[in-house]
Tab-separated table of C-alpha atoms and ligand atoms in Angstrom:
chain	number	residue	atom	x	y	z
A	3	MET	CA	0.000	0.000	0.000
A	4	VAL	CA	1.286	3.455	-0.900
A	5	ALA	CA	1.403	5.995	1.876
A	6	PRO	CA	-1.393	8.556	1.437
A	7	HIS	CA	-0.308	11.609	-0.501
A	8	PRO	CA	-0.561	14.796	1.547
A	9	LEU	CA	-3.581	16.037	-0.403
A	10	ILE	CA	-5.823	18.546	1.359
A	11	HIS	CA	-8.538	18.526	-1.280
A	12	ARG	CA	-9.903	15.267	-2.593
A	13	PRO	CA	-12.970	16.110	-4.715
A	14	ARG	CA	-13.626	12.372	-5.073
A	15	ARG	CA	-14.743	12.253	-1.409
A	16	LEU	CA	-18.069	13.754	-2.418
A	17	ARG	CA	-18.503	11.362	-5.344
A	18	ARG	CA	-18.000	8.209	-3.295
A	19	THR	CA	-21.609	7.048	-2.943
A	20	GLU	CA	-24.911	7.687	-4.676
A	21	ALA	CA	-26.236	9.363	-1.522
A	22	LEU	CA	-23.274	11.766	-1.348
A	23	ARG	CA	-23.586	12.535	-5.037
A	24	ARG	CA	-27.273	13.352	-4.581
A	25	LEU	CA	-26.444	15.572	-1.629
A	26	VAL	CA	-24.162	17.807	-3.682
A	27	LYS	CA	-26.108	17.734	-6.954
A	28	GLU	CA	-26.451	21.291	-8.268
A	29	THR	CA	-29.074	20.880	-10.956
A	30	GLU	CA	-32.153	18.732	-10.885
A	31	LEU	CA	-34.575	18.209	-13.721
A	32	THR	CA	-38.193	17.910	-12.546
A	33	VAL	CA	-41.509	17.400	-14.257
A	34	ASN	CA	-42.431	20.991	-13.317
A	35	ASP	CA	-39.766	22.248	-15.737
A	36	LEU	CA	-41.341	20.681	-18.803
A	37	ILE	CA	-43.580	22.156	-21.478
A	38	TYR	CA	-44.906	19.647	-24.026
A	39	PRO	CA	-45.416	20.784	-27.656
A	40	VAL	CA	-48.386	19.150	-29.428
A	41	PHE	CA	-49.662	19.193	-33.015
A	42	VAL	CA	-53.369	19.374	-33.809
A	43	MET	CA	-55.162	18.874	-37.153
A	44	GLU	CA	-58.743	18.775	-38.453
A	45	GLY	CA	-60.660	15.507	-38.587
A	46	GLU	CA	-61.633	12.692	-36.267
A	47	ASN	CA	-59.853	9.680	-34.910
A	48	ILE	CA	-56.536	10.703	-36.473
A	49	LYS	CA	-53.102	10.000	-35.016
A	50	GLN	CA	-50.323	10.426	-37.593
A	51	GLU	CA	-46.702	9.883	-36.769
A	52	ILE	CA	-44.359	12.595	-38.084
A	53	PRO	CA	-41.697	10.735	-40.102
A	54	SER	CA	-38.780	12.950	-39.087
A	55	MET	CA	-39.962	13.011	-35.440
A	56	PRO	CA	-40.472	9.404	-34.319
A	57	GLN	CA	-43.071	9.043	-31.532
A	58	CYS	CA	-44.447	12.528	-32.185
A	59	TYR	CA	-47.898	12.694	-33.712
A	60	ARG	CA	-50.407	15.012	-35.278
A	61	TYR	CA	-53.738	14.449	-33.562
A	62	SER	CA	-57.309	15.324	-34.389
A	63	LEU	CA	-58.963	17.114	-31.480
A	64	ASP	CA	-60.804	14.048	-30.115
A	65	LEU	CA	-57.619	11.986	-29.798
A	66	LEU	CA	-55.584	14.977	-28.652
A	67	LEU	CA	-57.870	15.351	-25.632
A	68	LYS	CA	-57.221	11.714	-24.684
A	69	GLU	CA	-53.497	12.184	-25.153
A	70	LEU	CA	-53.552	15.285	-22.954
A	71	GLN	CA	-55.236	13.357	-20.174
A	72	ASP	CA	-52.149	11.088	-20.152
A	73	VAL	CA	-49.887	14.116	-20.249
A	74	VAL	CA	-51.586	15.594	-17.183
A	75	ASN	CA	-51.494	12.266	-15.377
A	76	LEU	CA	-47.720	12.275	-15.833
A	77	GLY	CA	-47.580	15.566	-13.939
A	78	ILE	CA	-46.828	17.813	-16.907
A	79	LYS	CA	-48.277	21.272	-16.277
A	80	ALA	CA	-48.156	22.982	-19.667
A	81	ILE	CA	-48.479	22.373	-23.398
A	82	ALA	CA	-47.594	24.460	-26.445
A	83	LEU	CA	-50.119	24.059	-29.235
A	84	PHE	CA	-49.259	24.053	-32.969
A	85	PRO	CA	-51.859	23.652	-35.745
A	86	LEU	CA	-51.640	21.980	-39.154
A	87	ILE	CA	-53.726	24.263	-41.369
A	88	ALA	CA	-55.298	22.975	-44.596
A	89	ASP	CA	-53.897	24.588	-47.776
A	90	GLU	CA	-57.281	26.004	-48.805
A	91	LYS	CA	-57.436	28.009	-45.567
A	92	LYS	CA	-54.086	29.711	-46.138
A	93	ASP	CA	-53.845	33.273	-47.455
A	94	ASN	CA	-51.200	35.978	-47.472
A	95	GLN	CA	-53.042	37.993	-44.789
A	96	GLY	CA	-53.261	34.985	-42.437
A	97	THR	CA	-57.012	35.560	-42.077
A	98	GLU	CA	-57.669	32.085	-40.695
A	99	SER	CA	-55.283	32.747	-37.805
A	100	TYR	CA	-57.833	34.891	-35.954
A	101	ASN	CA	-61.006	33.026	-36.948
A	102	PRO	CA	-62.883	32.623	-33.642
A	103	ASN	CA	-63.915	29.152	-34.829
A	104	GLY	CA	-60.508	28.249	-36.221
A	105	LEU	CA	-58.693	25.045	-35.325
A	106	VAL	CA	-56.561	26.565	-32.556
A	107	GLN	CA	-59.438	28.503	-31.040
A	108	ARG	CA	-61.722	25.429	-30.961
A	109	THR	CA	-58.925	23.270	-29.574
A	110	VAL	CA	-58.075	25.689	-26.766
A	111	LYS	CA	-61.749	25.946	-25.792
A	112	ALA	CA	-62.154	22.184	-25.710
A	113	ILE	CA	-58.992	21.663	-23.650
A	114	LYS	CA	-59.992	24.336	-21.166
A	115	GLN	CA	-63.423	22.741	-20.831
A	116	GLU	CA	-62.121	19.217	-20.230
A	117	ILE	CA	-58.784	19.807	-18.505
A	118	PRO	CA	-58.951	23.345	-17.097
A	119	GLN	CA	-55.839	22.965	-14.945
A	120	LEU	CA	-53.576	22.315	-17.961
A	121	ILE	CA	-51.674	25.478	-18.937
A	122	VAL	CA	-52.260	26.146	-22.628
A	123	ILE	CA	-49.664	28.154	-24.552
A	124	THR	CA	-50.549	29.178	-28.104
A	125	ASP	CA	-48.138	29.995	-30.905
A	126	VAL	CA	-48.591	33.437	-32.431
A	127	ALA	CA	-47.057	33.540	-35.924
A	128	LEU	CA	-48.324	33.482	-39.485
A	129	ASP	CA	-46.293	30.632	-40.980
A	130	PRO	CA	-48.848	27.803	-40.573
A	131	TYR	CA	-51.459	30.108	-42.177
A	132	SER	CA	-49.318	31.560	-44.972
A	133	PRO	CA	-49.188	30.053	-48.482
A	134	TYR	CA	-45.544	31.204	-48.486
A	135	GLY	CA	-44.671	29.558	-45.161
A	136	HIS	CA	-43.313	32.850	-43.867
A	137	ASP	CA	-44.022	34.354	-40.459
A	138	GLY	CA	-45.372	37.548	-41.950
A	139	ILE	CA	-47.333	39.097	-44.805
A	140	VAL	CA	-45.351	38.975	-48.053
A	141	GLU	CA	-45.098	41.833	-50.545
A	142	ASN	CA	-42.677	41.776	-53.486
A	143	GLY	CA	-40.616	39.105	-51.786
A	144	GLN	CA	-40.344	41.133	-48.557
A	145	ILE	CA	-41.842	40.314	-45.160
A	146	LEU	CA	-43.866	43.311	-43.954
A	147	ASN	CA	-43.368	44.129	-40.280
A	148	ASP	CA	-46.047	46.502	-39.012
A	149	GLU	CA	-48.857	45.060	-41.157
A	150	THR	CA	-47.971	41.623	-39.771
A	151	VAL	CA	-48.010	42.881	-36.174
A	152	GLU	CA	-51.632	43.976	-36.671
A	153	VAL	CA	-52.583	40.417	-37.617
A	154	LEU	CA	-50.562	38.974	-34.721
A	155	VAL	CA	-52.510	41.203	-32.322
A	156	LYS	CA	-55.832	39.858	-33.663
A	157	MET	CA	-54.521	36.297	-33.423
A	158	ALA	CA	-53.364	36.771	-29.823
A	159	LEU	CA	-56.732	38.289	-28.840
A	160	SER	CA	-58.610	35.364	-30.387
A	161	HIS	CA	-56.407	32.941	-28.429
A	162	ALA	CA	-57.088	34.851	-25.204
A	163	GLU	CA	-60.833	34.753	-25.898
A	164	ALA	CA	-60.615	31.002	-26.431
A	165	GLY	CA	-58.959	30.603	-23.023
A	166	ALA	CA	-55.184	30.495	-23.630
A	167	ASP	CA	-53.130	31.061	-20.464
A	168	LEU	CA	-50.086	32.340	-22.333
A	169	VAL	CA	-49.643	33.538	-25.896
A	170	ALA	CA	-46.242	32.906	-27.442
A	171	PRO	CA	-45.224	35.123	-30.376
A	172	SER	CA	-42.636	33.121	-32.326
A	173	ASP	CA	-42.470	35.338	-35.417
A	174	MET	CA	-39.648	37.812	-34.593
A	175	MET	CA	-41.432	40.893	-36.003
A	176	ASP	CA	-40.275	44.107	-34.305
A	177	GLY	CA	-42.590	45.607	-31.683
A	178	ARG	CA	-45.045	42.735	-31.479
A	179	ILE	CA	-44.704	42.095	-27.744
A	180	GLY	CA	-45.669	45.671	-26.872
A	181	ALA	CA	-48.521	45.735	-29.380
A	182	ILE	CA	-49.942	42.435	-28.082
A	183	ARG	CA	-49.576	43.481	-24.422
A	184	ARG	CA	-51.429	46.760	-25.023
A	185	ALA	CA	-54.243	45.066	-26.931
A	186	LEU	CA	-54.676	42.327	-24.321
A	187	ASP	CA	-54.914	44.944	-21.567
A	188	VAL	CA	-57.365	47.140	-23.465
A	189	GLU	CA	-59.625	44.123	-24.033
A	190	GLY	CA	-59.445	43.157	-20.359
A	191	TRP	CA	-57.102	40.146	-20.673
A	192	ILE	CA	-54.750	41.445	-18.022
A	193	ASN	CA	-54.006	37.934	-16.746
A	194	VAL	CA	-53.087	36.423	-20.089
A	195	GLY	CA	-49.290	36.322	-20.133
A	196	ILE	CA	-46.746	36.540	-22.928
A	197	LEU	CA	-44.043	33.960	-23.483
A	198	ALA	CA	-41.811	35.822	-25.926
A	199	TYR	CA	-39.660	33.939	-28.410
A	200	SER	CA	-37.118	36.697	-27.859
A	201	ALA	CA	-33.891	35.208	-29.157
A	202	LYS	CA	-34.971	33.014	-32.032
A	203	TYR	CA	-32.258	32.149	-34.493
A	204	ALA	CA	-32.496	31.441	-38.246
A	205	SER	CA	-31.615	27.838	-37.557
A	206	ALA	CA	-31.431	24.683	-39.651
A	207	TYR	CA	-32.651	22.755	-36.607
A	208	TYR	CA	-36.326	23.538	-37.383
A	209	GLY	CA	-36.546	21.166	-40.370
A	210	PRO	CA	-38.604	18.345	-38.824
A	211	PHE	CA	-41.098	20.837	-37.315
A	212	ARG	CA	-41.677	22.332	-40.759
A	213	ASP	CA	-42.359	18.784	-42.033
A	214	ALA	CA	-44.875	18.330	-39.225
A	215	LEU	CA	-46.812	21.458	-40.165
A	216	ALA	CA	-46.020	21.574	-43.898
A	217	SER	CA	-44.809	25.112	-43.191
A	218	ALA	CA	-41.384	25.326	-44.843
A	219	PRO	CA	-40.791	28.693	-46.562
A	220	LYS	CA	-41.760	28.514	-50.250
A	221	PHE	CA	-39.097	31.056	-51.230
A	222	GLY	CA	-35.958	32.376	-49.573
A	223	ASP	CA	-35.309	31.816	-45.900
A	224	LYS	CA	-36.116	33.526	-42.590
A	225	GLN	CA	-32.880	35.489	-42.167
A	226	THR	CA	-34.500	38.919	-42.489
A	227	TYR	CA	-36.413	38.353	-39.247
A	228	GLN	CA	-34.857	35.460	-37.294
A	229	MET	CA	-31.443	36.106	-35.761
A	230	ASP	CA	-28.022	35.417	-37.246
A	231	ILE	CA	-26.647	32.234	-35.674
A	232	ALA	CA	-23.300	33.993	-35.163
A	233	ASN	CA	-24.669	36.674	-32.814
A	234	SER	CA	-24.752	36.805	-29.036
A	235	ARG	CA	-24.960	40.507	-28.034
A	236	GLU	CA	-27.902	40.851	-30.385
A	237	ALA	CA	-29.779	38.295	-28.278
A	238	ILE	CA	-29.453	40.617	-25.285
A	239	LYS	CA	-30.773	43.485	-27.393
A	240	GLU	CA	-33.855	41.430	-28.352
A	241	ILE	CA	-34.312	40.263	-24.754
A	242	ALA	CA	-34.066	43.833	-23.411
A	243	LEU	CA	-36.694	45.049	-25.882
A	244	ASP	CA	-39.104	42.243	-25.030
A	245	ILE	CA	-38.731	42.904	-21.289
A	246	GLU	CA	-39.427	46.598	-21.878
A	247	GLU	CA	-42.443	45.759	-24.036
A	248	GLY	CA	-43.980	43.532	-21.359
A	249	ALA	CA	-42.879	39.905	-21.836
A	250	ASP	CA	-43.548	37.637	-18.831
A	251	LEU	CA	-41.222	34.811	-19.856
A	252	LEU	CA	-38.334	34.810	-22.326
A	253	MET	CA	-37.453	32.045	-24.754
A	254	ILE	CA	-34.171	31.085	-26.372
A	255	LYS	CA	-34.466	28.926	-29.473
A	256	PRO	CA	-32.906	26.539	-30.381
A	257	ALA	CA	-31.346	25.349	-27.124
A	258	LEU	CA	-28.543	22.837	-27.574
A	259	ALA	CA	-26.301	24.857	-29.877
A	260	TYR	CA	-27.150	28.028	-27.894
A	261	LEU	CA	-26.338	27.129	-24.291
A	262	ASP	CA	-24.041	30.160	-24.100
A	263	ILE	CA	-27.000	32.401	-24.962
A	264	ILE	CA	-29.144	30.752	-22.279
A	265	ARG	CA	-26.423	31.455	-19.699
A	266	ARG	CA	-25.989	35.032	-20.862
A	267	VAL	CA	-29.707	35.753	-20.713
A	268	ARG	CA	-29.979	34.059	-17.294
A	269	ASP	CA	-27.306	36.401	-15.948
A	270	TYR	CA	-28.994	39.415	-17.525
A	271	THR	CA	-32.590	39.125	-16.299
A	272	HIS	CA	-34.732	38.042	-13.374
A	273	LEU	CA	-37.550	36.833	-15.628
A	274	PRO	CA	-38.050	33.097	-16.159
A	275	VAL	CA	-35.954	31.775	-19.045
A	276	VAL	CA	-37.316	29.065	-21.325
A	277	ALA	CA	-35.189	26.893	-23.620
A	278	TYR	CA	-36.764	25.401	-26.741
A	279	ASN	CA	-35.253	21.968	-27.341
A	280	VAL	CA	-36.332	22.054	-30.996
A	281	SER	CA	-37.375	19.403	-33.500
A	282	GLY	CA	-33.930	18.914	-35.075
A	283	GLU	CA	-32.363	18.343	-31.657
A	284	TYR	CA	-35.064	15.773	-30.968
A	285	ALA	CA	-34.621	14.064	-34.350
A	286	MET	CA	-30.842	13.708	-33.952
A	287	ILE	CA	-31.132	11.930	-30.617
A	288	LYS	CA	-33.994	9.716	-31.812
A	289	ALA	CA	-32.103	8.733	-34.967
A	290	ALA	CA	-28.915	7.800	-33.131
A	291	GLY	CA	-30.964	6.019	-30.473
A	292	GLN	CA	-32.824	3.936	-33.065
A	293	GLN	CA	-29.509	2.884	-34.567
A	294	GLY	CA	-28.301	1.802	-31.143
A	295	TRP	CA	-25.394	4.230	-31.429
A	296	ILE	CA	-26.124	6.026	-28.161
A	297	ASP	CA	-27.914	5.209	-24.908
A	298	GLU	CA	-30.955	7.288	-25.818
A	299	LYS	CA	-32.514	7.709	-22.379
A	300	LYS	CA	-29.261	8.824	-20.783
A	301	VAL	CA	-28.506	11.205	-23.634
A	302	ILE	CA	-31.967	12.762	-23.287
A	303	LEU	CA	-31.477	13.379	-19.561
A	304	GLU	CA	-27.939	14.685	-20.075
A	305	THR	CA	-29.077	17.057	-22.809
A	306	LEU	CA	-31.985	18.511	-20.842
A	307	THR	CA	-29.893	18.773	-17.677
A	308	SER	CA	-27.309	20.795	-19.629
A	309	MET	CA	-30.038	23.283	-20.546
A	310	LYS	CA	-31.033	23.727	-16.898
A	311	ARG	CA	-27.404	23.966	-15.849
A	312	ALA	CA	-26.911	26.685	-18.481
A	313	GLY	CA	-29.675	28.646	-16.746
A	314	ALA	CA	-33.021	27.647	-18.221
A	315	ASP	CA	-35.921	27.495	-15.760
A	316	LEU	CA	-38.185	25.697	-18.196
A	317	ILE	CA	-37.678	23.483	-21.227
A	318	LEU	CA	-40.082	23.174	-24.123
A	319	THR	CA	-39.363	19.674	-25.368
A	320	TYR	CA	-40.818	16.837	-27.454
A	321	PHE	CA	-39.168	14.556	-24.864
A	322	ALA	CA	-41.445	15.871	-22.081
A	323	LYS	CA	-43.603	12.738	-21.779
A	324	GLU	CA	-40.648	10.350	-21.926
A	325	VAL	CA	-38.742	12.394	-19.376
A	326	ALA	CA	-41.738	12.615	-17.037
A	327	LEU	CA	-41.982	8.830	-17.180
A	328	MET	CA	-38.260	8.425	-16.481
A	329	LEU	CA	-38.434	10.822	-13.536
A	330	HIS	CA	-41.286	8.816	-11.998
A	331	HIS	CA	-39.155	5.682	-11.959
B	7	PBG	C1	-42.743	29.170	-36.453
B	7	PBG	C2	-42.149	28.180	-35.519
B	7	PBG	C3	-41.103	27.307	-35.851
B	7	PBG	C4	-40.876	26.504	-34.730
B	7	PBG	C5	-41.773	26.902	-33.741
B	7	PBG	N1	-42.557	27.959	-34.247
B	7	PBG	C6	-40.392	27.101	-37.129
B	7	PBG	C7	-39.839	28.243	-37.863
B	7	PBG	O1	-39.543	29.309	-37.322
B	7	PBG	O2	-39.672	28.079	-39.066
B	7	PBG	C8	-39.845	25.424	-34.697
B	7	PBG	C9	-39.908	24.477	-33.563
B	7	PBG	C10	-39.076	23.255	-33.712
B	7	PBG	O3	-38.247	23.122	-34.634
B	7	PBG	O4	-39.249	22.363	-32.884
B	7	PBG	N2	-43.237	30.333	-35.994
């Protein structure tokens, strides 16, 4: 036996047993941190798997309600709702987006009737409603800002009327948080909150989501409104504006390739920070898992823990159900 080295600090002391490791754990993922994104479509008795997002489905409203009962039973507190809009309902002005009897509005009402305790977050953006797949009104190949904000305001109000707890503008038009906040207040929806997609990057990680909603841009890309992937200070500028304009929660999107942004925003603000673990991040893990190339469950937990460690309070993730199940065992 070698004589003990005269080491004062032995960090391994605290890693010796599972109990000690738990005692000094700094970050813990819980079911309260999870927001589950769900896709809804017209029809009855429909459950369609999204090819690039294994185990994620588009549901008709009847089956979605059943699915959400499971989600609630797992302890998940919130969902983010995304609609698949039929082509014939799409127009450049996004008219269908604020139809009081539209798919989102009917879905929110039904959820709030059957499962009132479930927090419903609605997406406010034109892309699922636009024949061009862009997040705004198109004119001569340009995306119009202020005209689009007017439509976003109508959409947000119709979501509030339907019973949404939080509206989540994901479009990146300038000034939309302030415009939506003012309109909600004027109409008496003072308790409807805003989850702002504040730092949303023009990312290639959204591909599978655009498959799910058939919402890929028909021309060009989204670089004139979503952020340049190379920028960090600009995220703080967007965050500062959204705080000033009245955001209640701030989102960073995507998450995995932007952990530095999550940390920077966490250090900058006292508001809750949400990380969007987007479709491409989900697809990569699922694909490698299906091949048996990684231990999928462990990689999921490691990935989501890294987002919390970086400073996220909440994680919007297609893994929410799986993770909730893992945490219960
Ligand atoms: C559109 C929107 C997108 C996502 C959420 N809302 C796609 C886009 O900006 O093109 C992507 C989410 C994901 O990839 O999981 N407003």
